[in-house]
Short mmCIF file of C-alpha atoms in Angstrom, two decimals:
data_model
loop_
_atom_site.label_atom_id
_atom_site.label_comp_id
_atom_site.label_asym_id
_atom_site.label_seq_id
_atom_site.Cartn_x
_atom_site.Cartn_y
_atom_site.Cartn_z
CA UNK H 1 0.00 0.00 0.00
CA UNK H 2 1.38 3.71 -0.35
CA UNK H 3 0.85 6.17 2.40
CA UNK H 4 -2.58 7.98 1.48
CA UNK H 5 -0.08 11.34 2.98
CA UNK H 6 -0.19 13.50 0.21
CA UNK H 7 3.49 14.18 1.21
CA UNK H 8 4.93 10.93 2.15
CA UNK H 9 3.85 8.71 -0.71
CA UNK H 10 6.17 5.85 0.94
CA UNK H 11 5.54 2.36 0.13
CA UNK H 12 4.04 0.62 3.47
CA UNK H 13 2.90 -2.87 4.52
CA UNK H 14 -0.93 -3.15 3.79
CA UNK H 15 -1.03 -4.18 7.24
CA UNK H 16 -0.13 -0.79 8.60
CA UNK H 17 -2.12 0.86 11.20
CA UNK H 18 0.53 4.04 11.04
CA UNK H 19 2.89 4.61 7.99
CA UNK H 20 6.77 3.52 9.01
CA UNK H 21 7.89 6.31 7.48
CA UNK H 22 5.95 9.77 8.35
CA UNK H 23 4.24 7.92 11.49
CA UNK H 24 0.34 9.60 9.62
CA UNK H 25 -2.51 7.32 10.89
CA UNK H 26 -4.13 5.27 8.73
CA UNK H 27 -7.79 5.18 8.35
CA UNK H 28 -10.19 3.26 6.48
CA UNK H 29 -13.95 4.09 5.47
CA UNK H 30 -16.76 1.88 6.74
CA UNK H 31 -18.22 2.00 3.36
CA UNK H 32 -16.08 1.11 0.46
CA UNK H 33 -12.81 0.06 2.72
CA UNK H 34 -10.66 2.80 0.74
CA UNK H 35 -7.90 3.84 3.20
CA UNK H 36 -7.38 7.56 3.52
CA UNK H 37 -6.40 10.55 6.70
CA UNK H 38 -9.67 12.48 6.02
CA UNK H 39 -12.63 12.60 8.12
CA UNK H 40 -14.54 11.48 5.17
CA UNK H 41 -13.79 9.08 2.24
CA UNK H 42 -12.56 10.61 -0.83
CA UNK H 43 -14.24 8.04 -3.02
CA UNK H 44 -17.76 7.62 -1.33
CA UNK H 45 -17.68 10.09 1.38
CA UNK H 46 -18.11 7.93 4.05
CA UNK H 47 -16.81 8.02 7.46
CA UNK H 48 -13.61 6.86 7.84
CA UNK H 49 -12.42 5.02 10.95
CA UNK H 50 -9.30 3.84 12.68
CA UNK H 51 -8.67 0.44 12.07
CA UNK H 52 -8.30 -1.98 15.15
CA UNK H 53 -5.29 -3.84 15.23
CA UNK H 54 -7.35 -7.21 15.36
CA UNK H 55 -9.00 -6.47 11.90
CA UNK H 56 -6.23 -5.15 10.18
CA UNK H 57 -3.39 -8.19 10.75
CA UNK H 58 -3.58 -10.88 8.51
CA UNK H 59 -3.99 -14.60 9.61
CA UNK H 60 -0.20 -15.84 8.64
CA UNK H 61 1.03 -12.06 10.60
CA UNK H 62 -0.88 -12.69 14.09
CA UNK H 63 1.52 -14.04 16.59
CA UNK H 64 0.84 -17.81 17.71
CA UNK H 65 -0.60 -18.82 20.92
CA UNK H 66 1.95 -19.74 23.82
CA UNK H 67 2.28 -20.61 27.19
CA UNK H 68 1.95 -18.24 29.93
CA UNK H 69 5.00 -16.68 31.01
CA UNK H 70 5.49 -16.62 34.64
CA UNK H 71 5.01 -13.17 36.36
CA UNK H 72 8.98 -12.11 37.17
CA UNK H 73 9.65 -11.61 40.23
CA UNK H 74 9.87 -7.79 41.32
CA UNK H 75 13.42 -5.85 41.13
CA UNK H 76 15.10 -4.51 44.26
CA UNK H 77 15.77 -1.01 44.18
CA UNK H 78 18.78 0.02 43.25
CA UNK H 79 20.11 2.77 45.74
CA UNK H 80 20.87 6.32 44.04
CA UNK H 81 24.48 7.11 42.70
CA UNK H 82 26.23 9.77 44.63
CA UNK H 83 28.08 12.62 43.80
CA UNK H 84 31.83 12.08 43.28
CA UNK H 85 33.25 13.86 46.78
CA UNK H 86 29.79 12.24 48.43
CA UNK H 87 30.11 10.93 51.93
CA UNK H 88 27.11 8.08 53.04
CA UNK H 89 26.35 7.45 56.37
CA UNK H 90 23.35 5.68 57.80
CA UNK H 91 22.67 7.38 60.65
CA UNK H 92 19.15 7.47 62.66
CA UNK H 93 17.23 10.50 62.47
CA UNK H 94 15.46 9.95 65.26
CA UNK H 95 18.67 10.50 67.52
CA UNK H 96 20.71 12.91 64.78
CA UNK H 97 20.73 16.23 65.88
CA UNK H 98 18.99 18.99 64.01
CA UNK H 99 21.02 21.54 61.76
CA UNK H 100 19.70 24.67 61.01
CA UNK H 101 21.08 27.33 58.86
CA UNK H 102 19.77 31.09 60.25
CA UNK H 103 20.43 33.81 57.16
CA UNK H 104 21.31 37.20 58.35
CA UNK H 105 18.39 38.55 56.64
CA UNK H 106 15.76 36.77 58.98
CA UNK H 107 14.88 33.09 57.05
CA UNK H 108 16.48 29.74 57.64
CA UNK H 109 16.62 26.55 56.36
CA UNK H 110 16.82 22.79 57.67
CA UNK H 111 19.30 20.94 56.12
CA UNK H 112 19.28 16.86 56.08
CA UNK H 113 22.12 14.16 55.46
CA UNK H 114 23.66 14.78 51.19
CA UNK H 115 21.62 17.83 50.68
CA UNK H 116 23.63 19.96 48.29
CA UNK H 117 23.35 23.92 48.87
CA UNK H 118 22.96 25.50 45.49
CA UNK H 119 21.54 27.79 43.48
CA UNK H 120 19.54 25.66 40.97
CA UNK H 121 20.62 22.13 42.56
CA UNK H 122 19.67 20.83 45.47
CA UNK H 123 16.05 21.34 48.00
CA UNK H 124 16.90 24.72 49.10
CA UNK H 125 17.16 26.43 45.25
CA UNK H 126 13.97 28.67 45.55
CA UNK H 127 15.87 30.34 48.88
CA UNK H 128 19.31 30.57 47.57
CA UNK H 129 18.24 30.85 43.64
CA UNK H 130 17.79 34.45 44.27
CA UNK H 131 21.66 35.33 45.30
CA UNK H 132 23.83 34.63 41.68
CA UNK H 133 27.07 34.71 43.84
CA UNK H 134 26.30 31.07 45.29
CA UNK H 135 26.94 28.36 42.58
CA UNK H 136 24.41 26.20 41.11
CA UNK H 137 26.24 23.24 43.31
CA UNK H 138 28.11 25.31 45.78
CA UNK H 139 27.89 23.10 49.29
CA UNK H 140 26.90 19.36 50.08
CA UNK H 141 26.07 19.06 54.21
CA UNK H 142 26.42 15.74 55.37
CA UNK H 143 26.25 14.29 58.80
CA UNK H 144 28.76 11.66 60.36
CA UNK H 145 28.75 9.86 64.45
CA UNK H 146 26.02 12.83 65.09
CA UNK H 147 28.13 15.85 63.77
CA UNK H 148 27.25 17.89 60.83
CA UNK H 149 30.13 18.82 58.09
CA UNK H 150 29.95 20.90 54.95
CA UNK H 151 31.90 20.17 52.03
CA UNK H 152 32.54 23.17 49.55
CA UNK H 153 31.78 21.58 46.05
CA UNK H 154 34.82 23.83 44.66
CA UNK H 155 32.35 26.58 43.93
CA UNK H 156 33.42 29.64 41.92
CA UNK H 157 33.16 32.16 45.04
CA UNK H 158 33.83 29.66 47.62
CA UNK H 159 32.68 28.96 51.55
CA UNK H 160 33.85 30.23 54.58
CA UNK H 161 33.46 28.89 57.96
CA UNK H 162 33.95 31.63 61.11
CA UNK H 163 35.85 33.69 58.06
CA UNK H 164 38.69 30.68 57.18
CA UNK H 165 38.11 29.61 53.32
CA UNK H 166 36.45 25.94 53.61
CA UNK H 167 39.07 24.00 51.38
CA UNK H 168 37.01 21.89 48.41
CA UNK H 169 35.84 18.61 48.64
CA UNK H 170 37.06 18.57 51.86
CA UNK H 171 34.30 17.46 54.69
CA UNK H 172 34.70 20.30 57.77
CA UNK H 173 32.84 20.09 61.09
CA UNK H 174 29.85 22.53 61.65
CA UNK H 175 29.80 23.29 65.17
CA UNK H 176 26.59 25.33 66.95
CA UNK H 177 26.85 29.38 66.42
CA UNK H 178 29.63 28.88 64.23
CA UNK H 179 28.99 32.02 61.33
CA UNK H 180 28.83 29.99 57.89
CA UNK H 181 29.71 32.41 54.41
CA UNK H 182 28.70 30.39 51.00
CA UNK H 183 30.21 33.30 48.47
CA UNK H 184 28.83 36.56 50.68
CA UNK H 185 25.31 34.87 52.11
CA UNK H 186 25.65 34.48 55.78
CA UNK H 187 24.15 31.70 57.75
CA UNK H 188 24.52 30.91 61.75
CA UNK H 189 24.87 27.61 62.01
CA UNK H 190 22.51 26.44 65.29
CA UNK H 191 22.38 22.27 66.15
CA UNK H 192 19.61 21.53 68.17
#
């Protein structure tokens, strides 16, 4: 069969519920059988409809009965890939200590365990998003044996912890009222 596109004009299987080539549906009229893309058949003007796969696969074309396949058996999860420079710890949050970041202009946020600090990356983008110093991956906060660390993620305009330059990819300890700097956004660090 050709493709009834006036376009295409490929060469299809007569089979073909779609052409292979321009991907145009084929439909057929209830009438006459012509196949067409119209509403409407251009030879009788009947109503042309989409043709169920059923109908339009020939006998030798259908696949053959078979056995049932057993159901397979469901897939474990497969545990996110980290970061390069990522560090994993299991660690209970029931009995991990809260961190809390306090900005200098009155909001905070709540860090957890891998969440990256960042301008477009990360949970806290629609806070920091609005200060283009910070970089879109700027600071990863991790916790280890109940103590909270920061690791700069060698951003362009760096961190500073209590005003000494955080070195990158380099995990340092967050300790409570300790004055945090990503680029020139100021946080208090508080650990409840």
């Amino acid at each position: 069969m050709i493709c009834p596109s006036k376009i295409c004009k490929c060469e299809i299987p007569d089979d073909s519920l779609f052409c292979d080539q321009c991907g145009i549906r084929i439909l057929k009229c209830e009438k006459c059988g012509a196949i067409g893309i119209s509403k409407f058949c251009g030879k009788c003007g009947g109503h042309m409809v989409f043709q169920e796969a059923s109908e339009s696969v020939p006998e030798h074309r259908k696949p053959e009965q078979s056995t049932p396949v057993p159901p397979v058996p469901p897939v474990q999860p497969v545990p996110p890939v980290q970061p390069a420079g990522t560090v994993i710890i299991d660690v209970n949050p029931a009995i991990a200590p809260v961190l809390e970041l306090h900005n200098n202009d009155g909001w905070s946020i709540t860090p957890k365990h891998g969440n990256i600090l960042g301008r477009t990356t990360g949970e806290f983008a629609a806070q920091l998003g609005k200060y283009p110093v910070i970089s879109s991956r700027h600071a990863q906060i991790t916790l280890k044996d109940k103590d909270w660390y920061i690791t700069d993620l060698n951003s362009t305009n760096k961190s500073y912890l209590n005003n000494v330059q955080i070195q990158p990819d380099v995990p340092t300890k967050l300790n409570n009222n300790d004055v945090l700097v990503l680029a020139n956004v100021t946080f208090v660090v508080v650990i409840k």
